[in-house]
Amino acid sequence: MTGLKKWQAYALAGVVALTAVAGTAFVFRKDLILYFVATRARDATVVLPNRDILWQQGPEVAAEAAGKRPPNIVFILADDLGFNDISYFGGGAADGIVQTPHIDSIARNGANFTRAYSGTAACAPSRAALLTGRYGTRTGFEFTPTPPGMTRIMDLFYNDGSRRHEMLFDAEAVKRQPPFAEQGLPGSEITLAEALKPRGYHNIHIGKWHLGNSEEFRPNAQGFDETVMLESGLFLPEDSPDVVNAKLPFDPIDQFLWARMRYATSYNGSEWFEPKGYLTDYYTDEAVKAIEANRNRPFFLYLAHWAVHTPLQASREDYDALAEIEDERLRVYGAMIRALDRSVGRVLAALKDNGLDDNTIVIFSSDNGGPGYIGIPDVNAPFRGWKLTFFEGGIRVPFFVQWPGTIAPGTTRETPVAHIDLFPTLVTAAGGDLPDDRVIDGVDLLPYAGDAGAAPDRALFWRNAYYRVVQKDGWKLQVTTKPERTWLFNLNEDPTEKVNLAELYPERVAEMTGLLDAHDATQREPLFPAVGEMPVTIDKTLEEEATEDDEYIYWAG
């Protein structure tokens, strides 16, 4: 060989080959990472075929007539539902093409709390607040648990040079975190299910939990007699002929979910098995069976739907029913809302068919507002902000309560209420006693809903690390140190938070900052640290390019 010895030529060829492999690996590094995530998820747990759930049967004959025993309670919680997704508010997804008549009927037949708020702007801490009646900062459940590796992958995918603001990742905090399964609501907390137990309630959980997955934290350890648990995150297998998928290539969360999530559920801690059919419909099928099984005793049904959370997957039947929606992603999303509304209708029909509708409290809400990372601009219209912000779009939620004979149809209440009020309201309605050994932040709303009591007069608080908010007497103060910003809004005159009054009213800013400081002094440190901080642009979806003039916050989790 001219100029090169044979071994040198081989070495050079090897270097070239390795360089090519390395270059190819770098170009396709995201695909390789997701492939390994998917492989690990498949290998980690076996998912068995579907099996029938044998619900525990109540008595054949009721000891008392339905109207004589404590009211049944059905709480239907949507996941990440946008304010504009509810047609009762005058909107509806896809410019009103997607209507929600069954959800709307709960407001028409009961009470609509027009200014209702979630416990926070993210899934898990919001659920902890509504089940305990206590702020997440009081229980320490301040941040959302994320599966192993999710935040790191989000960091790698998000910080690809295309974004104005970088996501922040704290590798040291990861080392201080307990295992994912142990990032849960402490067993020392008293849940709504536990508080209802002394009144003879049979407690049932169906769907999402997200409050810990080891023995201390799962629903059966937190007062629920039976649980059908969301164990992963697909509504149907990705390649099912009965599903239509809408992927979000601009969203790192979505890419992780598609790689890692499986189609799986469990019953009372069993091995994982496949649901039967589209997940929203499957949960509804089981809810109807649970209602029938418990028609002769008081029960609490916590139906915590995964809909309309990503990954965006619709049943083909619902997708085909919305052919007039041209945008593919919006059509899939609208079909998911359609399935959710059908679920509510079927649950209401099951109560009526079993003669229980007059003695059942039915509540409908969402755990927080719609996220900007699905790329649907008007999901929270007319409000600014998204999930992962404390602007109205992130925390203002539907809150409908129906109880025939106690709450008059068409009742409207405009004073701010919150998810923390569910615990004291429902325990009191059941004739139970509130715990006297801890602070319950919520208040009983039944006197207010029934016109027999005054409206709640109090401040409401939210906190996510350095991002803090208080609302009092129609004024709302938002302060954050990342970036340094202060917003003051008069929601009575400016409900969509368009006009920042902080510079005009420094005395009110100081007064409300004092409320925040006093409140924080009574709260506890987080149970586990945040490992990532996500920048969220207030007025643009994740799909849209942020500019220098766009307002944004960082959300820790």
C-alpha atoms as one frame of an Amber mdcrd trajectory, in Angstrom:
protein
   0.000   0.000   0.000   1.516   3.310  -1.120   2.326   5.799   1.649   0.664
   3.835   4.433   1.517   0.594   6.058  -1.258  -1.970   6.157  -1.840  -1.609
   9.908  -2.013   2.176   9.552  -4.626   1.862   6.851  -6.704  -0.455   8.993
  -6.378   1.903  11.942  -7.423   4.875   9.825 -10.392   2.967   8.482 -11.352
   2.062  12.019 -11.170   5.685  13.114 -13.287   6.752  10.146 -15.843   4.052
  10.924 -15.996   4.959  14.590 -16.325   8.633  13.703 -19.185   7.810  11.349
 -20.904   5.706  14.000 -20.426   8.423  16.601 -21.699  11.060  14.194 -24.732
   8.965  13.343 -25.384   8.300  17.016 -25.204  12.022  17.732 -27.622  12.885
  14.925 -30.066  10.243  16.093 -29.303  10.566  19.811 -32.899  11.455  20.748
 -34.235   8.412  18.920 -31.649   6.192  20.587 -32.476   7.554  24.032 -36.195
   7.022  23.488 -35.542   3.532  22.159 -33.698   2.584  25.333 -36.428   4.175
  27.480 -39.070   2.184  25.619 -37.068  -1.034  25.887 -36.582  -0.608  29.622
 -40.302   0.100  30.095 -41.255  -3.052  28.188 -38.788  -5.163  30.139 -39.661
  -3.729  33.564 -43.197  -5.050  33.980 -45.312  -7.723  32.348 -48.795  -6.597
  31.303 -51.237  -9.490  31.395 -54.380  -9.804  29.255 -57.554  -8.149  30.473
 -59.376  -9.794  33.338 -62.805  -9.148  34.802 -62.972  -7.187  38.037 -65.207
  -8.739  40.651 -66.441  -5.739  42.599 -67.167  -6.245  46.272 -70.927  -6.509
  46.586 -72.935  -4.473  49.051 -75.988  -5.875  50.835 -78.802  -7.375  48.769
 -81.280  -5.197  50.629 -80.516  -1.777  52.044 -80.780  -1.370  55.804 -82.310
   2.053  55.196 -83.992   3.720  52.264 -81.701   5.828  50.072 -83.009   9.093
  51.518 -82.452   7.933  55.107 -78.767   7.034  54.889 -75.818   9.382  54.295
 -75.608  10.662  50.712 -73.532   8.817  48.192 -70.656  10.899  46.813 -69.416
  10.753  43.224 -66.459  12.982  42.443 -65.467  13.025  38.763 -62.088  14.644
  38.161 -60.737  15.397  34.704 -57.017  15.743  34.085 -55.643  18.950  32.489
 -59.047  19.989  31.159 -59.022  23.507  29.734 -61.540  26.092  30.934 -62.702
  26.606  27.347 -63.298  22.862  26.922 -66.578  23.156  28.856 -69.431  24.343
  26.657 -71.413  25.552  29.703 -69.096  28.547  29.869 -70.131  29.618  26.384
 -67.229  28.062  24.532 -66.280  24.513  23.818 -63.310  23.101  21.966 -62.930
  23.784  18.239 -64.995  26.991  18.359 -67.862  25.204  20.056 -68.035  22.190
  17.773 -67.327  19.941  20.778 -70.145  20.327  23.284 -70.264  18.876  26.813
 -73.987  18.510  27.567 -73.633  15.898  30.319 -70.958  17.830  32.205 -73.021
  21.003  31.735 -76.079  19.273  33.205 -74.410  19.025  36.619 -74.184  22.818
  36.744 -77.740  23.245  35.470 -79.108  20.786  38.018 -76.980  22.123  40.877
 -74.406  24.807  41.543 -71.753  26.426  39.390 -68.997  28.033  41.432 -67.849
  30.523  38.831 -64.517  31.375  40.465 -63.188  27.992  41.510 -59.531  27.127
  41.887 -57.358  24.043  41.973 -54.933  23.437  44.809 -52.047  24.221  42.480
 -51.249  24.322  38.765 -49.954  20.753  38.451 -51.423  17.283  38.776 -50.186
  15.548  41.912 -50.071  18.410  44.477 -53.547  19.451  43.353 -54.862  15.943
  44.036 -53.213  15.891  47.457 -54.927  19.176  48.337 -58.399  18.107  47.289
 -58.195  14.792  49.164 -56.914  16.342  52.409 -58.426  19.852  52.470 -54.895
  21.153  53.114 -52.518  23.182  51.012 -49.789  21.120  49.395 -47.283  23.373
  51.118 -48.829  22.448  54.466 -48.516  18.706  53.846 -45.163  19.140  52.107
 -46.519  17.736  48.846 -45.417  20.773  46.860 -43.853  19.267  43.730 -45.043
  16.736  41.175 -43.323  13.326  41.283 -41.887  12.373  37.897 -40.847   8.902
  36.686 -37.139   8.028  36.739 -35.199   9.790  34.012 -38.104  11.906  32.785
 -36.737  15.277  33.901 -33.251  14.477  32.614 -34.637  13.516  29.202 -36.808
  16.633  29.132 -33.704  18.679  29.869 -31.721  17.048  27.048 -34.540  17.388
  24.545 -35.696  20.854  25.548 -32.257  22.476  25.522 -31.527  21.819  21.845
 -30.747  25.436  20.969 -34.193  26.206  19.574 -35.688  27.793  22.712 -35.281
  31.272  24.090 -35.215  30.111  27.722 -33.415  26.991  28.884 -34.869  24.332
  31.112 -32.846  23.907  34.310 -31.839  20.503  35.677 -30.428  19.851  39.157
 -28.422  16.620  39.172 -27.637  17.010  42.882 -31.344  17.211  43.738 -31.878
  13.910  41.933 -29.517  12.265  44.423 -31.598  13.584  47.336 -34.918  12.371
  45.965 -36.549   9.261  47.406 -37.469   6.553  44.872 -40.352   7.541  42.590
 -42.749   5.079  44.250 -42.071   6.727  47.630 -42.744  10.283  46.498 -46.229
  10.257  47.928 -48.770  11.698  50.314 -47.688  10.613  53.823 -49.835   8.022
  55.545 -50.122  10.404  58.503 -52.370  12.650  56.407 -56.118  12.013  56.648
 -57.774  11.659  53.249 -61.410  12.238  52.403 -61.878   8.468  52.099 -60.490
   7.920  55.604 -62.700  10.656  57.044 -65.803   9.066  55.490 -65.035   5.588
  56.834 -66.586   6.106  60.293 -69.869   6.999  58.565 -70.017   3.579  56.917
 -68.855   4.540  53.433 -67.480   2.022  50.969 -64.725   3.941  49.172 -63.792
   3.323  45.545 -61.018   4.850  43.473 -60.879   4.463  39.695 -58.197   6.004
  37.501 -55.240   8.236  38.162 -53.684   8.431  41.632 -50.219  10.057  41.423
 -49.816  10.253  45.206 -47.209   7.556  45.657 -46.934   3.951  44.590 -45.410
   2.024  47.486 -47.371   0.341  50.254 -47.776   3.429  52.451 -49.096   5.629
  49.693 -51.402   3.648  47.404 -55.189   4.120  47.570 -55.814   0.984  49.645
 -53.577   2.451  52.370 -55.324   5.829  52.181 -58.895   4.791  52.950 -60.072
   3.252  49.685 -61.565  -0.242  49.828 -61.154  -0.820  46.108 -58.977   0.754
  43.457 -58.686   0.349  39.718 -55.374   2.063  39.182 -53.886   3.856  36.209
 -50.525   2.084  36.088 -49.088   3.732  33.002 -50.509   6.154  30.443 -51.841
   4.882  27.103 -55.555   5.095  26.333 -55.118   2.250  23.826 -52.043   0.535
  22.409 -50.356   2.912  19.980 -50.861   0.524  17.040 -54.466  -0.412  17.835
 -56.836  -0.170  14.840 -59.322   1.517  17.173 -57.126   4.504  18.090 -56.083
   7.764  16.448 -52.882   9.295  17.838 -51.660  12.897  17.755 -48.001  13.280
  18.677 -46.394  16.566  19.700 -42.834  16.654  18.338 -42.171  20.038  19.971
 -42.929  18.732  23.480 -40.257  16.741  25.383 -42.876  15.486  27.869 -44.905
  13.993  25.045 -41.869  12.268  23.538 -41.047  10.679  26.891 -44.643   9.527
  27.405 -44.869   7.828  24.019 -41.608   6.001  24.689 -42.335   4.909  28.235
 -46.098   4.593  28.678 -47.963   1.336  28.367 -51.599   0.275  28.280 -52.063
  -1.064  31.799 -54.173  -1.038  34.922 -54.459  -3.034  38.157 -57.076  -3.859
  40.774 -56.267  -3.641  44.481 -52.549  -3.982  43.944 -52.737  -6.881  41.489
 -50.337  -7.541  38.661 -50.738  -5.188  35.748 -53.283  -6.155  33.115 -54.717
  -4.527  30.030 -57.930  -2.503  30.313 -60.739  -3.391  27.964 -61.252  -0.873
  25.171 -60.570   2.849  25.169 -59.404   3.833  28.654 -61.988   6.550  29.365
 -64.791   4.169  28.406 -63.210   1.338  30.387 -63.081   3.403  33.569 -66.699
   4.347  32.969 -67.737   0.706  32.514 -66.143  -0.130  35.855 -67.664   2.925
  37.554 -71.127   1.836  36.437 -70.499  -1.678  37.808 -69.246  -0.229  41.102
 -72.357   1.916  41.469 -74.581  -1.110  40.883 -72.600  -3.213  43.369 -72.971
  -0.575  46.081 -76.500   0.668  45.478 -77.653  -0.500  48.919 -74.971   1.196
  51.055 -73.314   4.619  51.201 -70.350   4.871  48.852 -67.751   7.378  47.770
 -66.642   7.000  44.155 -63.545   8.957  43.168 -63.496   8.666  39.377 -60.180
  10.268  38.459 -60.041  10.187  34.688 -56.728  10.332  32.804 -58.509  12.296
  30.052 -57.640  14.723  28.605 -53.959  14.421  29.581 -51.341  13.619  26.968
 -50.543  11.421  25.115 -53.345  12.603  22.840 -55.243   9.494  21.799 -58.852
   9.273  20.664 -61.056   6.319  19.943 -61.605   6.067  16.208 -65.362   6.238
  16.754 -65.122   9.596  18.543 -62.588  10.865  16.031 -64.833   9.962  13.096
 -67.764  11.757  14.766 -65.867  15.072  14.556 -65.063  15.111  10.846 -65.854
  18.843  10.595 -62.741  19.690  12.662 -59.964  20.166  10.106 -56.955  20.396
  12.423 -55.787  16.840  13.194 -54.492  17.522  16.715 -57.553  19.527  17.700
 -59.808  16.804  16.325 -58.120  14.141  18.458 -58.285  16.416  21.498 -61.953
  17.181  20.863 -62.682  13.466  20.557 -61.099  12.915  23.972 -63.391  15.563
  25.459 -66.341  13.880  23.765 -65.470  10.589  25.478 -65.092  12.327  28.827
 -68.525  13.936  28.520 -70.072  10.611  27.502 -68.550   9.095  30.634 -70.223
  11.687  32.837 -73.547  10.999  31.138 -73.251   7.268  31.722 -72.391   7.731
  35.401 -75.373  10.037  35.897 -77.610   7.504  34.128 -76.324   4.674  36.356
 -77.234   6.669  39.461 -80.727   7.258  38.113 -81.208   3.653  36.982 -80.332
   2.462  40.499 -82.635   4.958  42.207 -79.707   6.853  43.726 -79.693  10.188
  41.928 -81.732  12.054  44.567 -79.409  10.996  47.375 -76.062  11.409  45.645
 -73.744  14.403  45.634 -72.076  14.648  42.231 -69.053  16.915  41.750 -67.203
  17.607  38.526 -63.899  19.434  38.256 -60.401  19.345  36.747 -57.126  19.032
  38.621 -55.775  22.211  36.962 -56.062  24.178  33.741 -55.072  23.086  30.267
 -51.350  22.941  29.395 -49.646  25.123  26.823 -47.497  22.196  25.772 -50.317
  20.623  23.750 -50.145  23.561  21.343 -53.852  24.517  21.352 -53.927  28.311
  21.858 -57.492  28.812  23.111 -57.686  25.852  25.500 -58.120  28.150  28.536
 -59.849  31.064  26.819 -60.545  33.758  27.857 -57.870  33.448  30.562 -54.120
  33.910  30.296 -51.673  31.211  31.247 -51.567  27.436  31.347 -51.011  24.514
  33.610 -47.654  25.162  35.333 -48.513  28.827  35.914 -50.638  30.552  38.551
 -52.346  32.773  36.018 -56.077  32.092  35.841 -55.620  29.698  32.933 -53.505
  27.439  35.131 -55.660  27.240  38.243 -59.208  28.324  37.379 -61.276  25.173
  36.925 -64.880  24.054  36.458 -66.467  23.252  39.802 -70.021  21.926  39.501
 -71.924  20.366  42.420 -75.296  18.639  42.184 -77.365  17.448  45.175 -81.132
  17.360  44.553 -83.211  18.735  47.394 -80.256  20.529  48.966 -78.776  22.630
  46.163 -81.305  24.337  43.915 -80.920  23.833  40.153 -79.173  26.699  38.401
 -77.446  27.995  41.530 -74.554  30.340  40.758 -71.961  31.392  43.319 -69.329
  33.994  42.421 -67.149  34.145  45.546 -63.826  32.320  45.100 -63.764  28.701
  46.282 -61.097  26.034  45.958 -60.440  22.313  45.838 -59.330  22.426  49.470
 -63.011  23.062  50.292 -64.080  19.613  49.074 -62.822  17.785  52.157 -64.730
  19.781  54.815 -67.803  20.133  52.584 -68.210  16.433  51.891 -67.283  15.212
  55.364 -69.866  17.582  56.850 -72.490  16.558  54.268 -71.917  12.930  55.280
 -72.480  13.775  58.951 -68.839  13.139  59.798 -66.394  14.961  62.028 -63.467
  16.990  60.811 -60.048  16.173  62.311 -59.269  18.376  65.293 -55.538  17.621
  65.453 -54.486  19.530  62.314 -55.261  22.616  60.272 -57.881  22.124  57.572
 -57.451  24.969  55.100 -60.767  24.503  53.302 -64.244  25.545  54.415 -67.681
  23.905  54.228 -69.407  25.258  51.123 -72.845  23.712  51.658 -74.355  26.644
  53.616 -73.108  29.012  50.922 -74.341  26.763  48.103 -77.723  26.394  49.755
 -78.185  30.128  50.404 -78.174  29.613  54.173 -74.705  30.976  54.871 -72.409
  33.823  54.025 -69.805  33.577  51.314 -66.315  32.533  52.436 -64.187  35.556
  53.391 -60.520  34.566  53.294 -57.320  34.711  51.322 -56.311  31.854  49.024
 -52.663  30.907  48.540 -50.513  29.071  46.010 -46.781  28.349  46.015 -44.290
  26.555  43.815 -40.785  27.094  45.221 -39.968  30.775  44.584 -43.240  31.470
  42.708 -45.942  32.644  45.163 -49.508  33.904  44.801 -52.249  35.230  47.066
 -55.795  36.252  46.194 -57.903  38.356  48.583 -60.984  40.536  48.075 -60.726
  40.210  44.315 -57.069  41.274  44.210 -54.416  38.825  43.089 -50.686  39.215
  43.678 -48.166  37.030  41.837 -44.475  37.254  42.705 -41.535  35.219  41.471
 -37.797  35.525  41.689 -37.083  33.611  38.460 -37.339  35.949  36.656 -37.840
  38.830  39.089 -41.454  39.800  38.483 -44.432  41.169  40.415 -47.940  41.172
  39.005 -50.961  42.713  40.736 -54.383  42.275  39.189 -57.866  43.426  40.175
 -59.849  40.353  39.140 -63.158  42.077  39.863 -62.486  44.463  36.985 -59.854
  42.542  35.032 -60.594  38.797  35.324 -58.284  37.940  32.430 -55.230  39.543
  34.077 -54.377  41.955  31.290 -53.455  45.070  33.335 -50.599  44.835  35.844
 -51.276  47.354  38.632 -48.207  46.631  40.769 -46.548  49.998  40.159 -49.770
  51.934  40.742 -50.570  50.295  44.085 -47.298  49.708  45.992 -49.117  49.762
  49.345 -51.393  46.924  48.282 -48.404  44.977  46.965 -46.696  45.413  50.344
 -49.842  44.390  52.242 -50.383  41.265  50.162 -46.694  40.362  50.290 -47.103
  40.434  54.056 -49.962  37.928  53.723 -47.710  35.656  51.651 -44.867  35.869
  54.159 -47.170  35.144  57.107 -48.691  32.180  55.287 -45.302  30.775  54.293
 -44.185  30.905  57.921 -46.875  28.315  58.755 -46.033  25.906  55.920 -43.455
  23.124  55.842 -40.486  22.234  53.693 -41.193  20.076  50.618 -41.238  16.321
  51.160 -38.802  15.912  48.256 -36.830  18.410  46.174 -37.616  19.722  42.719
 -35.139  18.387  40.167 -36.067  20.540  37.191 -37.355  24.008  36.387 -39.367
  24.534  33.226 -39.752  27.956  31.580 -43.396  28.617  30.658 -44.386  31.498
  28.387 -47.636  32.977  29.676 -49.299  33.943  26.389 -47.872  31.434  23.900
 -48.077  27.689  23.593 -44.914  25.615  23.623 -45.222  25.244  19.859 -44.908
  29.007  19.353 -41.567  30.781  19.416 -41.003  32.989  22.471 -39.626  36.507
  21.983 -37.860  39.010  24.200 -41.154  40.753  24.970 -43.033  37.649  26.113
 -43.731  37.261  29.826 -42.696  33.957  31.362 -42.121  32.165  34.648 -40.138
  29.135  35.767 -42.039  26.180  37.241 -40.216  23.827  39.603 -40.951  20.143
  39.776
